[in-house]
């Protein structure tokens, strides 16, 4: 037994080292001497890109039915087939030793009922996962019949059939016959009929174990596990793997179906259920083979169970998990339906940062990582504890193939992107000539950081910041991209339980998660520098478009003016400011002069742009346009008297006799504004491909005058983008 345990520990140590190397290569520390670049001055109140909100990883169905997290059964299995079975605990407590315990049931004190219940839960999960696919499809109103056929047809189905035959109850050729017989005997070990049944099962154990261990190659448990692996992770050059094919079948079904985070979770769960079905069958095969190993090698002198587990199970499941995670990344990039007005309004509050909290798929990404972690835990290998995800367009990144570097708490880490080359969802790319085009390639950065002596991760709340060497790197942004993430402890058997900030007897799984995304592409009309091509209105402001009583004046914007008809004059122009030097923030503040006539302020910026010749090949449900102009503004007004005025975000500058932004992306006229008012508006309009435009942003406000000089301000923030609708035909 000592020889067996030594080899077990040696093999385990080797696997631990290998997995840590995998983790540190994808989330590496780049030096204790790193000094982050200090951000320049920015307006107060910049929101956190990483807001540190609680995770909601359970589906509505699981919550309603008080169901367990589907991957939670795997840690239970992994712990019971764990390599150290029986040492001071009793061999019977482990599923991997069930057959040997039955063979020697008079000597072994084992809870066979517990083992049988666990096996029932494992095999019963298959129908639960199948039902989840159907239910999530119903929730999204999509047909999943062809998706369910992935499981019941082809090579995968052949391997599943072999596992079902090997597990079948009723006959001594099926593994569940032994567990159910042992459970019956355990319920009353003095009953004569139970004793006879148990003795018969014990007598059949050696023959059953020998048949499993020496099974023909084509039907052996090792071959079954490996054949399933070949379906999920085929050899290079052998074609599309089954998981990717499943995802490609699911993606077009989701067109027009992803409206919120619940829809996102439903779509993801369809993919997850398929993957966990395959893994579940592989674990069933592993249980059978482990039992045969322990009967054939009862003293452990040949370490048959250890060699099988670390030679035929772990090296297979780990690449499958990695394939699953990359397929999730692809799925998300293909169904990230960001072209939604509520998401646009949310994200534009973070336009200056160029990255926003992922409120659509953030919980999906966290759940997929927890599935991976629970499988790693089931395999008795390390899992990453500080994890996260960032999704951006590939053409948006300063270095499309380089790492994204973060500072999280005491550690500096990085992740290289998974380049998703052919998403069905386009984003906006602006070239050097200010011409827009659709782009379809995305970068998915998945952070998986392990708790190691070199990079320890403390408990609790930690500051997180994206490394920004300049305002262009890693993408166009101006304030520091920051936020927080909290390391917590979860109950691996019940992830619906509230996590703990400290490790407890039940909350033992250490895990922190952050997520962010920016699907909109470069915000040329909001984030480009005013000094890079922006211009003022080419003619004096024409008051006839708003107030004919002031018509006849010739004032150029920006202006701050007082007076009345025919005598309105500029009094100042130095109270206008542009945080970050962009048209995305157009502010005014100062001391108003005491006067009884009109007081007016106005500002406007224009930019010449073109639209490319490309159109998206396929239309969205209910949307006929290829390209639209979307605009949104958020304005905080603080004048001491009531004010009238307007804001206009438009696509052209009208007329030669007057200058006025039009095109009516957003036009809002304010009959009366009061001090402290905050106004938000969204609008959109169709724009043509292969055309020229002069989009602009303009505001104008006037009051009847001020009795005394007072401090006043107006903070105007806008998000403005040409947005491609429709889809690519292939992904």
Short mmCIF file of N, CA, C and O in Angstrom, two decimals, residues 572-659:
data_model
loop_
_atom_site.label_atom_id
_atom_site.label_comp_id
_atom_site.label_asym_id
_atom_site.label_seq_id
_atom_site.Cartn_x
_atom_site.Cartn_y
_atom_site.Cartn_z
N UNK A 572 -18.45 86.18 -23.81
CA UNK A 572 -17.33 85.32 -23.42
C UNK A 572 -17.33 84.08 -24.30
O UNK A 572 -18.35 83.71 -24.86
N UNK A 573 -16.19 83.49 -24.41
CA UNK A 573 -16.10 82.22 -25.13
C UNK A 573 -15.15 81.26 -24.43
O UNK A 573 -14.89 80.19 -24.92
N UNK A 574 -14.64 81.67 -23.29
CA UNK A 574 -13.66 80.84 -22.60
C UNK A 574 -14.27 79.99 -21.51
O UNK A 574 -13.57 79.38 -20.73
N UNK A 575 -15.62 79.93 -21.45
CA UNK A 575 -16.27 79.10 -20.46
C UNK A 575 -16.66 77.74 -21.01
O UNK A 575 -17.30 76.96 -20.33
N UNK A 576 -16.31 77.49 -22.29
CA UNK A 576 -16.60 76.19 -22.90
C UNK A 576 -15.39 75.28 -22.71
O UNK A 576 -14.25 75.70 -22.91
N UNK A 577 -15.65 74.02 -22.32
CA UNK A 577 -14.55 73.08 -22.11
C UNK A 577 -14.93 71.72 -22.69
O UNK A 577 -16.12 71.41 -22.85
N UNK A 578 -13.89 70.95 -22.99
CA UNK A 578 -14.09 69.65 -23.63
C UNK A 578 -13.20 68.62 -22.93
O UNK A 578 -12.06 68.40 -23.33
N UNK A 579 -13.72 68.03 -21.83
CA UNK A 579 -12.93 67.00 -21.15
C UNK A 579 -12.49 65.92 -22.14
O UNK A 579 -13.28 65.48 -22.99
N UNK A 580 -11.25 65.55 -22.07
CA UNK A 580 -10.60 64.59 -22.97
C UNK A 580 -10.41 65.15 -24.37
O UNK A 580 -9.98 64.44 -25.27
N UNK A 581 -10.79 66.43 -24.59
CA UNK A 581 -10.63 67.06 -25.90
C UNK A 581 -11.43 66.32 -26.98
O UNK A 581 -10.97 66.14 -28.11
N UNK A 582 -12.64 65.90 -26.63
CA UNK A 582 -13.51 65.21 -27.58
C UNK A 582 -14.89 65.87 -27.60
O UNK A 582 -15.27 66.58 -26.66
N UNK A 583 -15.63 65.60 -28.68
CA UNK A 583 -17.00 66.08 -28.76
C UNK A 583 -17.95 65.23 -27.92
O UNK A 583 -19.14 65.54 -27.81
N UNK A 584 -17.43 64.16 -27.36
CA UNK A 584 -18.25 63.34 -26.48
C UNK A 584 -18.59 64.03 -25.18
O UNK A 584 -19.56 63.66 -24.51
N UNK A 585 -17.81 65.03 -24.79
CA UNK A 585 -18.08 65.81 -23.59
C UNK A 585 -17.97 67.28 -23.95
O UNK A 585 -16.87 67.78 -24.26
N UNK A 586 -19.09 67.98 -23.93
CA UNK A 586 -19.13 69.41 -24.27
C UNK A 586 -19.74 70.13 -23.07
O UNK A 586 -20.95 70.06 -22.83
N UNK A 587 -18.90 70.81 -22.30
CA UNK A 587 -19.32 71.39 -21.05
C UNK A 587 -19.26 72.92 -21.15
O UNK A 587 -18.49 73.50 -21.92
N UNK A 588 -20.07 73.52 -20.31
CA UNK A 588 -20.01 74.97 -20.14
C UNK A 588 -20.17 75.27 -18.67
O UNK A 588 -20.96 74.63 -17.96
N UNK A 589 -19.41 76.25 -18.18
CA UNK A 589 -19.55 76.69 -16.79
C UNK A 589 -18.96 78.08 -16.65
O UNK A 589 -18.11 78.50 -17.44
N UNK A 590 -19.41 78.79 -15.67
CA UNK A 590 -18.87 80.12 -15.43
C UNK A 590 -19.79 80.96 -14.57
O UNK A 590 -20.72 80.46 -13.95
N UNK A 591 -19.53 82.27 -14.56
CA UNK A 591 -20.33 83.25 -13.83
C UNK A 591 -21.15 84.04 -14.84
O UNK A 591 -20.59 84.70 -15.72
N UNK A 592 -22.45 83.95 -14.75
CA UNK A 592 -23.30 84.67 -15.70
C UNK A 592 -23.30 86.16 -15.37
O UNK A 592 -23.28 86.55 -14.20
N UNK A 593 -23.34 87.01 -16.39
CA UNK A 593 -23.41 88.45 -16.13
C UNK A 593 -24.81 88.87 -15.68
O UNK A 593 -25.80 88.28 -16.11
N UNK A 594 -24.88 89.88 -14.84
CA UNK A 594 -26.18 90.42 -14.41
C UNK A 594 -26.73 91.28 -15.55
O UNK A 594 -26.09 92.23 -15.99
N UNK A 595 -27.90 90.92 -16.06
CA UNK A 595 -28.52 91.69 -17.14
C UNK A 595 -29.97 91.26 -17.27
O UNK A 595 -30.36 90.20 -16.80
N UNK A 596 -30.79 92.08 -17.90
CA UNK A 596 -32.23 91.83 -17.97
C UNK A 596 -32.67 91.34 -19.34
O UNK A 596 -33.83 91.01 -19.53
N UNK A 597 -31.75 91.32 -20.31
CA UNK A 597 -32.13 90.87 -21.65
C UNK A 597 -31.89 89.36 -21.79
O UNK A 597 -31.61 88.66 -20.83
N UNK A 598 -31.94 88.93 -23.02
CA UNK A 598 -31.68 87.51 -23.29
C UNK A 598 -30.24 87.14 -22.92
O UNK A 598 -29.32 87.93 -23.08
N UNK A 599 -30.12 85.90 -22.45
CA UNK A 599 -28.80 85.33 -22.24
C UNK A 599 -28.81 83.99 -22.96
O UNK A 599 -29.73 83.18 -22.79
N UNK A 600 -27.80 83.74 -23.80
CA UNK A 600 -27.81 82.52 -24.62
C UNK A 600 -26.43 81.90 -24.66
O UNK A 600 -25.41 82.60 -24.63
N UNK A 601 -26.39 80.55 -24.73
CA UNK A 601 -25.15 79.82 -24.95
C UNK A 601 -25.40 78.78 -26.05
O UNK A 601 -26.51 78.25 -26.16
N UNK A 602 -24.39 78.51 -26.84
CA UNK A 602 -24.53 77.52 -27.91
C UNK A 602 -23.16 76.93 -28.23
O UNK A 602 -22.13 77.59 -28.10
N UNK A 603 -23.17 75.68 -28.67
CA UNK A 603 -21.95 75.02 -29.10
C UNK A 603 -22.31 73.96 -30.13
O UNK A 603 -23.43 73.42 -30.13
N UNK A 604 -21.38 73.65 -31.02
CA UNK A 604 -21.61 72.63 -32.04
C UNK A 604 -20.29 72.18 -32.62
O UNK A 604 -19.33 72.96 -32.72
N UNK A 605 -20.23 70.90 -33.00
CA UNK A 605 -19.07 70.35 -33.67
C UNK A 605 -19.53 69.44 -34.80
O UNK A 605 -20.54 68.74 -34.69
N UNK A 606 -18.77 69.44 -35.90
CA UNK A 606 -19.09 68.64 -37.08
C UNK A 606 -17.87 67.84 -37.51
O UNK A 606 -16.74 68.22 -37.24
N UNK A 607 -18.12 66.73 -38.23
CA UNK A 607 -17.03 65.92 -38.75
C UNK A 607 -17.45 65.32 -40.08
O UNK A 607 -18.53 64.72 -40.18
N UNK A 608 -16.62 65.47 -41.09
CA UNK A 608 -16.90 64.87 -42.40
C UNK A 608 -16.55 63.38 -42.37
O UNK A 608 -15.43 63.00 -42.01
N UNK A 609 -17.50 62.56 -42.76
CA UNK A 609 -17.26 61.11 -42.79
C UNK A 609 -17.90 60.51 -44.04
O UNK A 609 -18.68 61.17 -44.74
N UNK A 610 -17.58 59.25 -44.30
CA UNK A 610 -18.19 58.50 -45.40
C UNK A 610 -18.60 57.13 -44.89
O UNK A 610 -18.09 56.62 -43.89
N UNK A 611 -19.53 56.53 -45.60
CA UNK A 611 -19.89 55.14 -45.31
C UNK A 611 -19.38 54.26 -46.44
O UNK A 611 -19.41 54.64 -47.61
N UNK A 612 -18.90 53.07 -46.08
CA UNK A 612 -18.33 52.17 -47.06
C UNK A 612 -19.38 51.54 -47.96
O UNK A 612 -20.60 51.73 -47.78
N UNK A 613 -18.92 50.78 -48.91
CA UNK A 613 -19.82 50.16 -49.89
C UNK A 613 -20.41 48.84 -49.40
O UNK A 613 -21.34 48.33 -50.02
N UNK A 614 -19.88 48.30 -48.28
CA UNK A 614 -20.32 46.98 -47.84
C UNK A 614 -21.71 47.03 -47.21
O UNK A 614 -22.06 47.99 -46.52
N UNK A 615 -22.46 45.98 -47.46
CA UNK A 615 -23.72 45.79 -46.76
C UNK A 615 -23.67 44.44 -46.05
O UNK A 615 -22.92 43.55 -46.44
N UNK A 616 -24.45 44.30 -45.01
CA UNK A 616 -24.50 43.02 -44.31
C UNK A 616 -25.37 42.05 -45.11
O UNK A 616 -26.46 42.42 -45.56
N UNK A 617 -24.92 40.81 -45.30
CA UNK A 617 -25.61 39.89 -46.22
C UNK A 617 -27.01 39.49 -45.81
O UNK A 617 -27.86 39.23 -46.66
N UNK A 618 -27.27 39.40 -44.52
CA UNK A 618 -28.56 38.89 -44.06
C UNK A 618 -29.21 39.90 -43.13
O UNK A 618 -28.53 40.60 -42.37
N UNK A 619 -30.53 39.98 -43.16
CA UNK A 619 -31.26 40.98 -42.38
C UNK A 619 -31.61 40.45 -41.00
O UNK A 619 -31.73 39.25 -40.77
N UNK A 620 -31.80 41.41 -40.09
CA UNK A 620 -32.32 41.07 -38.76
C UNK A 620 -33.83 40.95 -38.82
O UNK A 620 -34.48 41.59 -39.66
N UNK A 621 -34.42 40.14 -37.95
CA UNK A 621 -35.89 40.08 -37.89
C UNK A 621 -36.48 41.46 -37.59
O UNK A 621 -36.14 42.09 -36.60
N UNK A 622 -37.31 41.96 -38.49
CA UNK A 622 -37.97 43.24 -38.28
C UNK A 622 -37.13 44.46 -38.59
O UNK A 622 -37.57 45.59 -38.35
N UNK A 623 -35.91 44.30 -39.12
CA UNK A 623 -35.03 45.43 -39.42
C UNK A 623 -34.63 45.34 -40.89
O UNK A 623 -34.07 44.35 -41.34
N UNK A 624 -34.92 46.40 -41.64
CA UNK A 624 -34.60 46.41 -43.07
C UNK A 624 -33.34 47.19 -43.38
O UNK A 624 -32.75 47.02 -44.45
N UNK A 625 -32.91 48.07 -42.47
CA UNK A 625 -31.75 48.93 -42.73
C UNK A 625 -30.46 48.14 -42.61
O UNK A 625 -30.32 47.24 -41.77
N UNK A 626 -29.47 48.51 -43.42
CA UNK A 626 -28.12 47.98 -43.27
C UNK A 626 -27.34 48.79 -42.25
O UNK A 626 -26.57 48.24 -41.46
N UNK A 627 -27.55 50.11 -42.26
CA UNK A 627 -26.75 51.01 -41.44
C UNK A 627 -27.65 52.07 -40.83
O UNK A 627 -28.52 52.63 -41.51
N UNK A 628 -27.43 52.32 -39.55
CA UNK A 628 -28.20 53.33 -38.84
C UNK A 628 -27.27 54.23 -38.03
O UNK A 628 -26.21 53.79 -37.59
N UNK A 629 -27.69 55.48 -37.85
CA UNK A 629 -26.99 56.39 -36.94
C UNK A 629 -27.73 56.37 -35.60
O UNK A 629 -28.94 56.61 -35.56
N UNK A 630 -26.99 56.04 -34.54
CA UNK A 630 -27.56 56.01 -33.19
C UNK A 630 -26.93 57.12 -32.36
O UNK A 630 -25.70 57.33 -32.41
N UNK A 631 -27.76 57.83 -31.61
CA UNK A 631 -27.25 58.89 -30.75
C UNK A 631 -27.94 58.88 -29.40
O UNK A 631 -29.12 58.52 -29.28
N UNK A 632 -27.19 59.29 -28.40
CA UNK A 632 -27.73 59.35 -27.04
C UNK A 632 -26.99 60.45 -26.29
O UNK A 632 -25.78 60.60 -26.42
N UNK A 633 -27.73 61.25 -25.54
CA UNK A 633 -27.04 62.25 -24.72
C UNK A 633 -27.58 62.23 -23.30
O UNK A 633 -28.71 61.82 -23.02
N UNK A 634 -26.72 62.68 -22.42
CA UNK A 634 -27.02 62.80 -21.00
C UNK A 634 -26.55 64.19 -20.60
O UNK A 634 -25.37 64.51 -20.71
N UNK A 635 -27.48 65.03 -20.18
CA UNK A 635 -27.14 66.43 -19.88
C UNK A 635 -27.61 66.79 -18.48
O UNK A 635 -28.74 66.49 -18.09
N UNK A 636 -26.71 67.41 -17.74
CA UNK A 636 -27.05 67.92 -16.42
C UNK A 636 -27.02 69.44 -16.48
O UNK A 636 -25.99 70.06 -16.77
N UNK A 637 -28.18 70.07 -16.20
CA UNK A 637 -28.36 71.51 -16.33
C UNK A 637 -28.41 72.16 -14.95
O UNK A 637 -29.12 71.69 -14.06
N UNK A 638 -27.66 73.22 -14.78
CA UNK A 638 -27.64 73.90 -13.48
C UNK A 638 -27.56 75.40 -13.68
O UNK A 638 -26.50 76.02 -13.53
N UNK A 639 -28.67 75.98 -14.10
CA UNK A 639 -28.83 77.43 -14.18
C UNK A 639 -29.81 77.87 -13.09
O UNK A 639 -30.72 77.12 -12.74
N UNK A 640 -29.67 79.10 -12.56
CA UNK A 640 -30.54 79.53 -11.46
C UNK A 640 -31.93 79.95 -11.91
O UNK A 640 -32.80 80.20 -11.08
N UNK A 641 -32.16 80.06 -13.24
CA UNK A 641 -33.48 80.45 -13.73
C UNK A 641 -33.93 79.43 -14.78
O UNK A 641 -33.13 78.68 -15.32
N UNK A 642 -35.24 79.45 -15.06
CA UNK A 642 -35.77 78.55 -16.07
C UNK A 642 -35.18 78.89 -17.44
O UNK A 642 -34.95 80.06 -17.77
N UNK A 643 -34.97 77.84 -18.24
CA UNK A 643 -34.29 77.99 -19.52
C UNK A 643 -35.01 77.19 -20.59
O UNK A 643 -35.57 76.13 -20.32
N UNK A 644 -35.01 77.71 -21.81
CA UNK A 644 -35.50 76.95 -22.96
C UNK A 644 -34.33 76.66 -23.89
O UNK A 644 -33.28 77.31 -23.81
N UNK A 645 -34.51 75.68 -24.77
CA UNK A 645 -33.42 75.38 -25.68
C UNK A 645 -33.63 74.07 -26.40
O UNK A 645 -34.73 73.51 -26.40
N UNK A 646 -32.57 73.57 -27.02
CA UNK A 646 -32.66 72.31 -27.74
C UNK A 646 -31.29 71.65 -27.80
O UNK A 646 -30.25 72.28 -27.64
N UNK A 647 -31.32 70.33 -28.04
CA UNK A 647 -30.13 69.54 -28.34
C UNK A 647 -30.42 68.80 -29.63
O UNK A 647 -31.51 68.25 -29.81
N UNK A 648 -29.44 68.79 -30.52
CA UNK A 648 -29.63 68.06 -31.77
C UNK A 648 -28.37 67.26 -32.09
O UNK A 648 -27.27 67.80 -32.11
N UNK A 649 -28.56 65.97 -32.31
CA UNK A 649 -27.51 65.10 -32.82
C UNK A 649 -27.98 64.63 -34.18
O UNK A 649 -29.05 64.02 -34.30
N UNK A 650 -27.24 64.96 -35.22
CA UNK A 650 -27.71 64.66 -36.57
C UNK A 650 -26.60 64.23 -37.50
O UNK A 650 -25.42 64.20 -37.14
N UNK A 651 -26.98 63.92 -38.73
CA UNK A 651 -26.04 63.35 -39.70
C UNK A 651 -25.57 64.35 -40.74
O UNK A 651 -24.64 64.05 -41.49
N UNK A 652 -26.20 65.52 -40.83
CA UNK A 652 -25.79 66.51 -41.84
C UNK A 652 -25.83 67.91 -41.24
O UNK A 652 -26.45 68.15 -40.21
N UNK A 653 -25.19 68.84 -41.94
CA UNK A 653 -25.26 70.26 -41.59
C UNK A 653 -26.00 70.95 -42.73
O UNK A 653 -25.54 70.93 -43.88
N UNK A 654 -27.16 71.52 -42.46
CA UNK A 654 -28.06 71.97 -43.52
C UNK A 654 -27.73 73.35 -44.03
O UNK A 654 -27.23 74.21 -43.31
N UNK A 655 -28.05 73.55 -45.31
CA UNK A 655 -28.14 74.87 -45.91
C UNK A 655 -26.85 75.65 -46.03
O UNK A 655 -25.89 75.40 -45.34
N UNK A 656 -26.83 76.60 -46.94
CA UNK A 656 -25.70 77.51 -47.08
C UNK A 656 -26.00 78.86 -46.47
O UNK A 656 -25.10 79.64 -46.18
N UNK A 657 -27.29 79.17 -46.26
CA UNK A 657 -27.64 80.46 -45.67
C UNK A 657 -27.65 80.44 -44.16
O UNK A 657 -27.66 81.47 -43.52
N UNK A 658 -27.70 79.25 -43.61
CA UNK A 658 -27.63 79.14 -42.15
C UNK A 658 -26.97 77.82 -41.80
O UNK A 658 -26.89 76.91 -42.63
N UNK A 659 -26.49 77.72 -40.61
CA UNK A 659 -25.84 76.49 -40.16
C UNK A 659 -26.64 75.88 -39.03
O UNK A 659 -26.92 76.53 -38.03
#
